[in-house]
PDB file of C-alpha atoms in Angstrom:
ATOM      1  CA  MET A   1      49.340-142.439  21.384  1.00  0.00           C
ATOM      2  CA  PHE A   2      52.793-141.044  20.564  1.00  0.00           C
ATOM      3  CA  TRP A   3      53.723-138.046  18.431  1.00  0.00           C
ATOM      4  CA  VAL A   4      57.006-137.620  16.645  1.00  0.00           C
ATOM      5  CA  LEU A   5      58.999-134.411  16.838  1.00  0.00           C
ATOM      6  CA  VAL A   6      59.748-133.138  13.342  1.00  0.00           C
ATOM      7  CA  VAL A   7      62.996-131.263  12.780  1.00  0.00           C
ATOM      8  CA  VAL A   8      62.938-128.915   9.818  1.00  0.00           C
ATOM      9  CA  PRO A   9      66.381-128.266   8.288  1.00  0.00           C
ATOM     10  CA  CYS A  10      67.008-124.565   7.737  1.00  0.00           C
ATOM     11  CA  MET A  11      68.575-123.689   4.426  1.00  0.00           C
ATOM     12  CA  GLY A  12      69.022-120.238   2.959  1.00  0.00           C
ATOM     13  CA  GLN A  13      68.872-116.890   4.686  1.00  0.00           C
ATOM     14  CA  GLN A  14      68.100-116.724   8.398  1.00  0.00           C
ATOM     15  CA  VAL A  15      67.353-113.350   9.986  1.00  0.00           C
ATOM     16  CA  MET A  16      66.591-112.574  13.635  1.00  0.00           C
ATOM     17  CA  PHE A  17      64.608-109.482  14.619  1.00  0.00           C
ATOM     18  CA  ALA A  18      65.213-108.224  18.140  1.00  0.00           C
ATOM     19  CA  ASN A  19      62.039-106.158  18.400  1.00  0.00           C
ATOM     20  CA  LEU A  20      58.949-104.981  16.563  1.00  0.00           C
ATOM     21  CA  LYS A  21      60.722-101.934  15.126  1.00  0.00           C
ATOM     22  CA  GLU A  22      63.373-104.102  13.453  1.00  0.00           C
ATOM     23  CA  LEU A  23      60.694-106.390  12.051  1.00  0.00           C
ATOM     24  CA  ARG A  24      58.686-103.459  10.730  1.00  0.00           C
ATOM     25  CA  GLU A  25      61.784-102.038   9.036  1.00  0.00           C
ATOM     26  CA  ASP A  26      62.994-105.467   7.853  1.00  0.00           C
ATOM     27  CA  ARG A  27      66.310-104.838   9.580  1.00  0.00           C
ATOM     28  CA  GLY A  28      67.654-107.786  11.565  1.00  0.00           C
ATOM     29  CA  ASP A  29      70.745-109.879  12.239  1.00  0.00           C
ATOM     30  CA  THR A  30      71.678-112.579   9.742  1.00  0.00           C
ATOM     31  CA  VAL A  31      72.749-115.939  11.212  1.00  0.00           C
ATOM     32  CA  THR A  32      73.464-119.391   9.819  1.00  0.00           C
ATOM     33  CA  THR A  33      72.926-121.928  12.618  1.00  0.00           C
ATOM     34  CA  LEU A  34      69.208-121.934  13.358  1.00  0.00           C
ATOM     35  CA  LYS A  35      67.140-125.077  13.665  1.00  0.00           C
ATOM     36  CA  VAL A  36      63.336-125.179  13.485  1.00  0.00           C
ATOM     37  CA  GLU A  37      61.499-128.012  15.230  1.00  0.00           C
ATOM     38  CA  ARG A  38      57.787-128.621  14.978  1.00  0.00           C
ATOM     39  CA  ARG A  39      56.693-129.361  18.534  1.00  0.00           C
ATOM     40  CA  SER A  40      54.745-132.522  19.208  1.00  0.00           C
ATOM     41  CA  LYS A  41      51.096-132.488  20.219  1.00  0.00           C
ATOM     42  CA  ASN A  42      52.131-134.091  23.485  1.00  0.00           C
ATOM     43  CA  GLN A  43      54.524-131.232  24.256  1.00  0.00           C
ATOM     44  CA  MET A  44      51.848-128.653  23.526  1.00  0.00           C
ATOM     45  CA  TYR A  45      49.294-130.553  25.582  1.00  0.00           C
ATOM     46  CA  LEU A  46      51.582-130.722  28.614  1.00  0.00           C
ATOM     47  CA  MET A  47      53.308-127.339  28.402  1.00  0.00           C
ATOM     48  CA  GLY A  48      51.248-125.155  26.092  1.00  0.00           C
ATOM     49  CA  GLY A  49      52.919-122.744  23.725  1.00  0.00           C
ATOM     50  CA  ALA A  50      53.168-122.404  19.980  1.00  0.00           C
ATOM     51  CA  ASP A  51      53.899-124.846  17.178  1.00  0.00           C
ATOM     52  CA  TYR A  52      57.594-124.264  16.495  1.00  0.00           C
ATOM     53  CA  ARG A  53      60.738-124.276  18.587  1.00  0.00           C
ATOM     54  CA  ILE A  54      63.671-122.355  17.105  1.00  0.00           C
ATOM     55  CA  SER A  55      67.144-122.827  18.519  1.00  0.00           C
ATOM     56  CA  ALA A  56      70.809-122.481  17.543  1.00  0.00           C
ATOM     57  CA  GLU A  57      72.931-125.582  17.262  1.00  0.00           C
ATOM     58  CA  ASP A  58      75.888-125.664  19.664  1.00  0.00           C
ATOM     59  CA  ASN A  59      75.127-122.167  20.951  1.00  0.00           C
ATOM     60  CA  SER A  60      73.272-122.191  24.263  1.00  0.00           C
ATOM     61  CA  TRP A  61      73.383-118.391  24.666  1.00  0.00           C
ATOM     62  CA  LEU A  62      71.769-117.809  21.286  1.00  0.00           C
ATOM     63  CA  SER A  63      69.174-120.495  21.999  1.00  0.00           C
ATOM     64  CA  ARG A  64      68.214-118.724  25.229  1.00  0.00           C
ATOM     65  CA  TYR A  65      68.018-115.429  23.360  1.00  0.00           C
ATOM     66  CA  LEU A  66      65.752-116.991  20.743  1.00  0.00           C
ATOM     67  CA  LYS A  67      63.470-118.382  23.422  1.00  0.00           C
ATOM     68  CA  SER A  68      63.056-115.344  25.629  1.00  0.00           C
ATOM     69  CA  ARG A  69      64.149-112.127  23.906  1.00  0.00           C
ATOM     70  CA  CYS A  70      64.051-112.429  20.117  1.00  0.00           C
ATOM     71  CA  TYR A  71      60.870-110.966  18.608  1.00  0.00           C
ATOM     72  CA  ALA A  72      60.720-112.793  15.278  1.00  0.00           C
ATOM     73  CA  VAL A  73      62.755-114.948  12.898  1.00  0.00           C
ATOM     74  CA  ARG A  74      62.611-115.160   9.126  1.00  0.00           C
ATOM     75  CA  ILE A  75      63.987-118.209   7.355  1.00  0.00           C
ATOM     76  CA  ASP A  76      63.961-117.610   3.616  1.00  0.00           C
ATOM     77  CA  THR A  77      60.399-116.414   3.004  1.00  0.00           C
ATOM     78  CA  THR A  78      58.866-117.972   6.128  1.00  0.00           C
ATOM     79  CA  LEU A  79      58.288-115.680   9.095  1.00  0.00           C
ATOM     80  CA  TYR A  80      57.896-116.855  12.696  1.00  0.00           C
ATOM     81  CA  VAL A  81      56.884-114.586  15.592  1.00  0.00           C
ATOM     82  CA  ASN A  82      57.818-115.300  19.193  1.00  0.00           C
ATOM     83  CA  CYS A  83      54.578-115.962  21.065  1.00  0.00           C
ATOM     84  CA  ARG A  84      56.264-114.946  24.311  1.00  0.00           C
ATOM     85  CA  LYS A  85      56.052-111.405  22.944  1.00  0.00           C
ATOM     86  CA  MET A  86      52.465-111.658  21.716  1.00  0.00           C
ATOM     87  CA  ARG A  87      49.332-110.735  23.668  1.00  0.00           C
ATOM     88  CA  TYR A  88      45.645-110.982  22.943  1.00  0.00           C
ATOM     89  CA  LYS A  89      43.827-108.709  25.364  1.00  0.00           C
ATOM     90  CA  ARG A  90      44.917-109.983  28.793  1.00  0.00           C
ATOM     91  CA  TYR A  91      45.951-113.411  27.550  1.00  0.00           C
ATOM     92  CA  ARG A  92      49.412-114.750  26.802  1.00  0.00           C
ATOM     93  CA  PHE A  93      50.202-117.317  24.122  1.00  0.00           C
ATOM     94  CA  GLY A  94      53.060-118.959  26.012  1.00  0.00           C
ATOM     95  CA  HIS A  95      56.477-119.808  24.624  1.00  0.00           C
ATOM     96  CA  TRP A  96      57.933-120.623  21.218  1.00  0.00           C
ATOM     97  CA  TYR A  97      57.109-119.507  17.712  1.00  0.00           C
ATOM     98  CA  ALA A  98      54.033-119.241  15.507  1.00  0.00           C
ATOM     99  CA  PRO A  99      54.096-119.042  11.689  1.00  0.00           C
ATOM    100  CA  ALA A 100      53.171-115.639  10.318  1.00  0.00           C
ATOM    101  CA  VAL A 101      52.692-113.764   7.058  1.00  0.00           C
ATOM    102  CA  TRP A 102      52.655-110.119   5.988  1.00  0.00           C
ATOM    103  CA  VAL A 103      49.462-109.019   4.204  1.00  0.00           C
ATOM    104  CA  LYS A 104      48.624-105.409   3.314  1.00  0.00           C
ATOM    105  CA  GLY A 105      50.980-103.946   5.910  1.00  0.00           C
ATOM    106  CA  LYS A 106      49.849-106.139   8.805  1.00  0.00           C
ATOM    107  CA  ILE A 107      51.235-109.375  10.241  1.00  0.00           C
ATOM    108  CA  TYR A 108      48.938-112.380  10.596  1.00  0.00           C
ATOM    109  CA  PHE A 109      50.036-115.229  12.856  1.00  0.00           C
ATOM    110  CA  CYS A 110      48.499-118.608  13.524  1.00  0.00           C
ATOM    111  CA  ALA A 111      48.127-119.605  17.186  1.00  0.00           C
ATOM    112  CA  GLN A 112      45.829-121.123  19.789  1.00  0.00           C
ATOM    113  CA  PRO A 113      42.403-119.636  20.395  1.00  0.00           C
ATOM    114  CA  LEU A 114      42.418-117.704  23.674  1.00  0.00           C
ATOM    115  CA  GLY A 115      39.833-116.007  25.830  1.00  0.00           C
ATOM    116  CA  GLN A 116      36.480-115.319  24.225  1.00  0.00           C
ATOM    117  CA  VAL A 117      37.800-116.652  20.918  1.00  0.00           C
ATOM    118  CA  ALA A 118      38.141-120.082  22.492  1.00  0.00           C
ATOM    119  CA  THR A 119      34.868-120.092  24.371  1.00  0.00           C
ATOM    120  CA  SER A 120      32.672-118.639  21.659  1.00  0.00           C
ATOM    121  CA  THR A 121      34.078-119.947  18.389  1.00  0.00           C
ATOM    122  CA  ILE A 122      36.111-123.084  19.041  1.00  0.00           C
ATOM    123  CA  ALA A 123      35.552-124.795  22.360  1.00  0.00           C
ATOM    124  CA  PRO A 124      32.468-126.838  23.222  1.00  0.00           C
ATOM    125  CA  SER A 125      30.468-125.447  26.111  1.00  0.00           C
ATOM    126  CA  ASP A 126      31.570-128.201  28.524  1.00  0.00           C
ATOM    127  CA  ALA A 127      35.276-128.139  27.561  1.00  0.00           C
ATOM    128  CA  THR A 128      37.830-128.728  30.292  1.00  0.00           C
ATOM    129  CA  ARG A 129      40.119-125.726  30.696  1.00  0.00           C
ATOM    130  CA  LEU A 130      43.764-125.287  31.555  1.00  0.00           C
ATOM    131  CA  GLY A 131      45.201-122.550  33.722  1.00  0.00           C
ATOM    132  CA  GLY A 132      48.723-121.232  33.747  1.00  0.00           C
ATOM    133  CA  GLU A 133      50.595-118.792  31.591  1.00  0.00           C
ATOM    134  CA  VAL A 134      48.666-119.464  28.416  1.00  0.00           C
ATOM    135  CA  GLY A 135      45.444-118.478  30.127  1.00  0.00           C
ATOM    136  CA  ASP A 136      42.446-120.511  31.169  1.00  0.00           C
ATOM    137  CA  ALA A 137      40.969-120.751  27.680  1.00  0.00           C
ATOM    138  CA  ILE A 138      42.889-123.627  26.111  1.00  0.00           C
ATOM    139  CA  ALA A 139      40.732-126.701  26.601  1.00  0.00           C
ATOM    140  CA  ALA A 140      42.607-129.846  27.580  1.00  0.00           C
ATOM    141  CA  SER A 141      40.328-132.060  25.547  1.00  0.00           C
ATOM    142  CA  GLY A 142      40.499-130.409  22.154  1.00  0.00           C
ATOM    143  CA  LEU A 143      42.076-126.993  21.815  1.00  0.00           C
ATOM    144  CA  VAL A 144      45.648-128.255  21.707  1.00  0.00           C
ATOM    145  CA  ASN A 145      45.006-128.865  18.000  1.00  0.00           C
ATOM    146  CA  ALA A 146      42.862-125.798  17.317  1.00  0.00           C
ATOM    147  CA  ARG A 147      44.367-122.781  15.558  1.00  0.00           C
ATOM    148  CA  VAL A 148      43.023-119.396  14.554  1.00  0.00           C
ATOM    149  CA  TYR A 149      44.584-116.275  13.069  1.00  0.00           C
ATOM    150  CA  TYR A 150      45.422-113.018  14.783  1.00  0.00           C
ATOM    151  CA  GLU A 151      46.305-109.691  13.180  1.00  0.00           C
ATOM    152  CA  LEU A 152      49.384-108.015  14.659  1.00  0.00           C
ATOM    153  CA  ASN A 153      49.540-104.273  14.129  1.00  0.00           C
ATOM    154  CA  PRO A 154      53.236-103.514  13.417  1.00  0.00           C
ATOM    155  CA  GLU A 155      52.822 -99.941  14.684  1.00  0.00           C
ATOM    156  CA  THR A 156      51.263-100.701  18.064  1.00  0.00           C
ATOM    157  CA  GLY A 157      52.147-104.362  18.705  1.00  0.00           C
ATOM    158  CA  ARG A 158      48.514-105.136  19.530  1.00  0.00           C
ATOM    159  CA  SER A 159      46.831-108.305  18.321  1.00  0.00           C
ATOM    160  CA  GLU A 160      43.260-108.714  17.110  1.00  0.00           C
ATOM    161  CA  PHE A 161      41.384-111.920  16.360  1.00  0.00           C
ATOM    162  CA  VAL A 162      40.659-112.510  12.682  1.00  0.00           C
ATOM    163  CA  GLY A 163      37.128-113.867  12.573  1.00  0.00           C
ATOM    164  CA  LYS A 164      34.481-113.735   9.876  1.00  0.00           C
ATOM    165  CA  GLU A 165      33.731-110.040  10.329  1.00  0.00           C
ATOM    166  CA  LYS A 166      37.384-109.010  10.222  1.00  0.00           C
ATOM    167  CA  MET A 167      38.162-111.222   7.238  1.00  0.00           C
ATOM    168  CA  ALA A 168      35.165-109.840   5.333  1.00  0.00           C
ATOM    169  CA  GLN A 169      36.505-106.328   5.915  1.00  0.00           C
ATOM    170  CA  LEU A 170      39.902-107.328   4.549  1.00  0.00           C
ATOM    171  CA  LEU A 171      38.238-108.693   1.415  1.00  0.00           C
ATOM    172  CA  GLU A 172      36.071-105.622   0.837  1.00  0.00           C
ATOM    173  CA  ASP A 173      37.970-104.597  -2.304  1.00  0.00           C
ATOM    174  CA  TYR A 174      37.780-108.101  -3.770  1.00  0.00           C
ATOM    175  CA  PRO A 175      34.051-108.857  -4.198  1.00  0.00           C
ATOM    176  CA  ALA A 176      34.435-112.268  -5.840  1.00  0.00           C
ATOM    177  CA  LEU A 177      36.702-113.489  -3.064  1.00  0.00           C
ATOM    178  CA  LYS A 178      34.464-111.949  -0.426  1.00  0.00           C
ATOM    179  CA  THR A 179      31.401-113.687  -1.869  1.00  0.00           C
ATOM    180  CA  GLU A 180      33.214-117.010  -1.757  1.00  0.00           C
ATOM    181  CA  PHE A 181      34.317-116.362   1.826  1.00  0.00           C
ATOM    182  CA  GLU A 182      30.801-115.521   2.987  1.00  0.00           C
ATOM    183  CA  LYS A 183      29.809-119.116   2.229  1.00  0.00           C
ATOM    184  CA  GLU A 184      32.281-120.381   4.837  1.00  0.00           C
ATOM    185  CA  THR A 185      31.020-121.475   8.239  1.00  0.00           C
ATOM    186  CA  SER A 186      34.308-121.772  10.156  1.00  0.00           C
ATOM    187  CA  GLU A 187      36.762-119.264  11.602  1.00  0.00           C
ATOM    188  CA  ALA A 188      39.497-121.863  12.011  1.00  0.00           C
ATOM    189  CA  ALA A 189      42.992-121.215  10.672  1.00  0.00           C
ATOM    190  CA  GLU A 190      42.526-123.634   7.757  1.00  0.00           C
ATOM    191  CA  VAL A 191      39.746-121.433   6.379  1.00  0.00           C
ATOM    192  CA  ILE A 192      41.022-117.975   7.291  1.00  0.00           C
ATOM    193  CA  GLY A 193      44.547-118.861   6.158  1.00  0.00           C
ATOM    194  CA  LYS A 194      43.304-119.792   2.700  1.00  0.00           C
ATOM    195  CA  TYR A 195      41.844-116.322   2.190  1.00  0.00           C
ATOM    196  CA  LEU A 196      44.809-114.535   3.728  1.00  0.00           C
ATOM    197  CA  ARG A 197      47.104-116.290   1.241  1.00  0.00           C
ATOM    198  CA  ALA A 198      44.786-115.382  -1.630  1.00  0.00           C
ATOM    199  CA  LEU A 199      44.701-111.792  -0.432  1.00  0.00           C
ATOM    200  CA  ARG A 200      48.474-111.656  -0.212  1.00  0.00           C
ATOM    201  CA  ASN A 201      48.767-112.936  -3.779  1.00  0.00           C
ATOM    202  CA  LEU A 202      46.433-110.174  -4.932  1.00  0.00           C
ATOM    203  CA  ALA A 203      47.491-107.290  -2.689  1.00  0.00           C
ATOM    204  CA  GLY A 204      51.040-108.168  -1.642  1.00  0.00           C
ATOM    205  CA  ARG A 205      52.728-107.321   1.627  1.00  0.00           C
TER     206      ARG A 205
END
């Protein structure tokens, strides 16, 4: 089976944030040459990492900066965080960028399940596991497609898994939405993301 690399043209404002402080203060460098590519499943299977590659056309220095040093990029209203800078407990997410959203003063990004998240909520008990930089929790047979949400604290830079308990806490002030959420049986990004978007519409950034 073959997967096609999708290149997303970048129109509108493009802002790079060098570190967490700049992102928190919404104070970055505006550029005009960025290109967002959705990485293929085959690339993620072989090399790990996040869903999006962001580079600068005809500027190799800036492309290297984006890969290894830049903390986050915003293109119009879409935010991407550099997974090279993210950690979940002792695990690393690998390279490239994950989509993210601000909700109630926290940043929520969508990435692979790692560590206990993978073994207890996503992966089957007999799943084959990969080693390497992304940790030993991404199963070769299935987790390349699996995504969950993590909460990034913009004050500390620490990430926390957003599972059913955490999401229920976030919805505490919205009883109708919380009741609807409690009927859900999955902690996958498709489910959690739906409620994060609803919460953002109600509560804002």
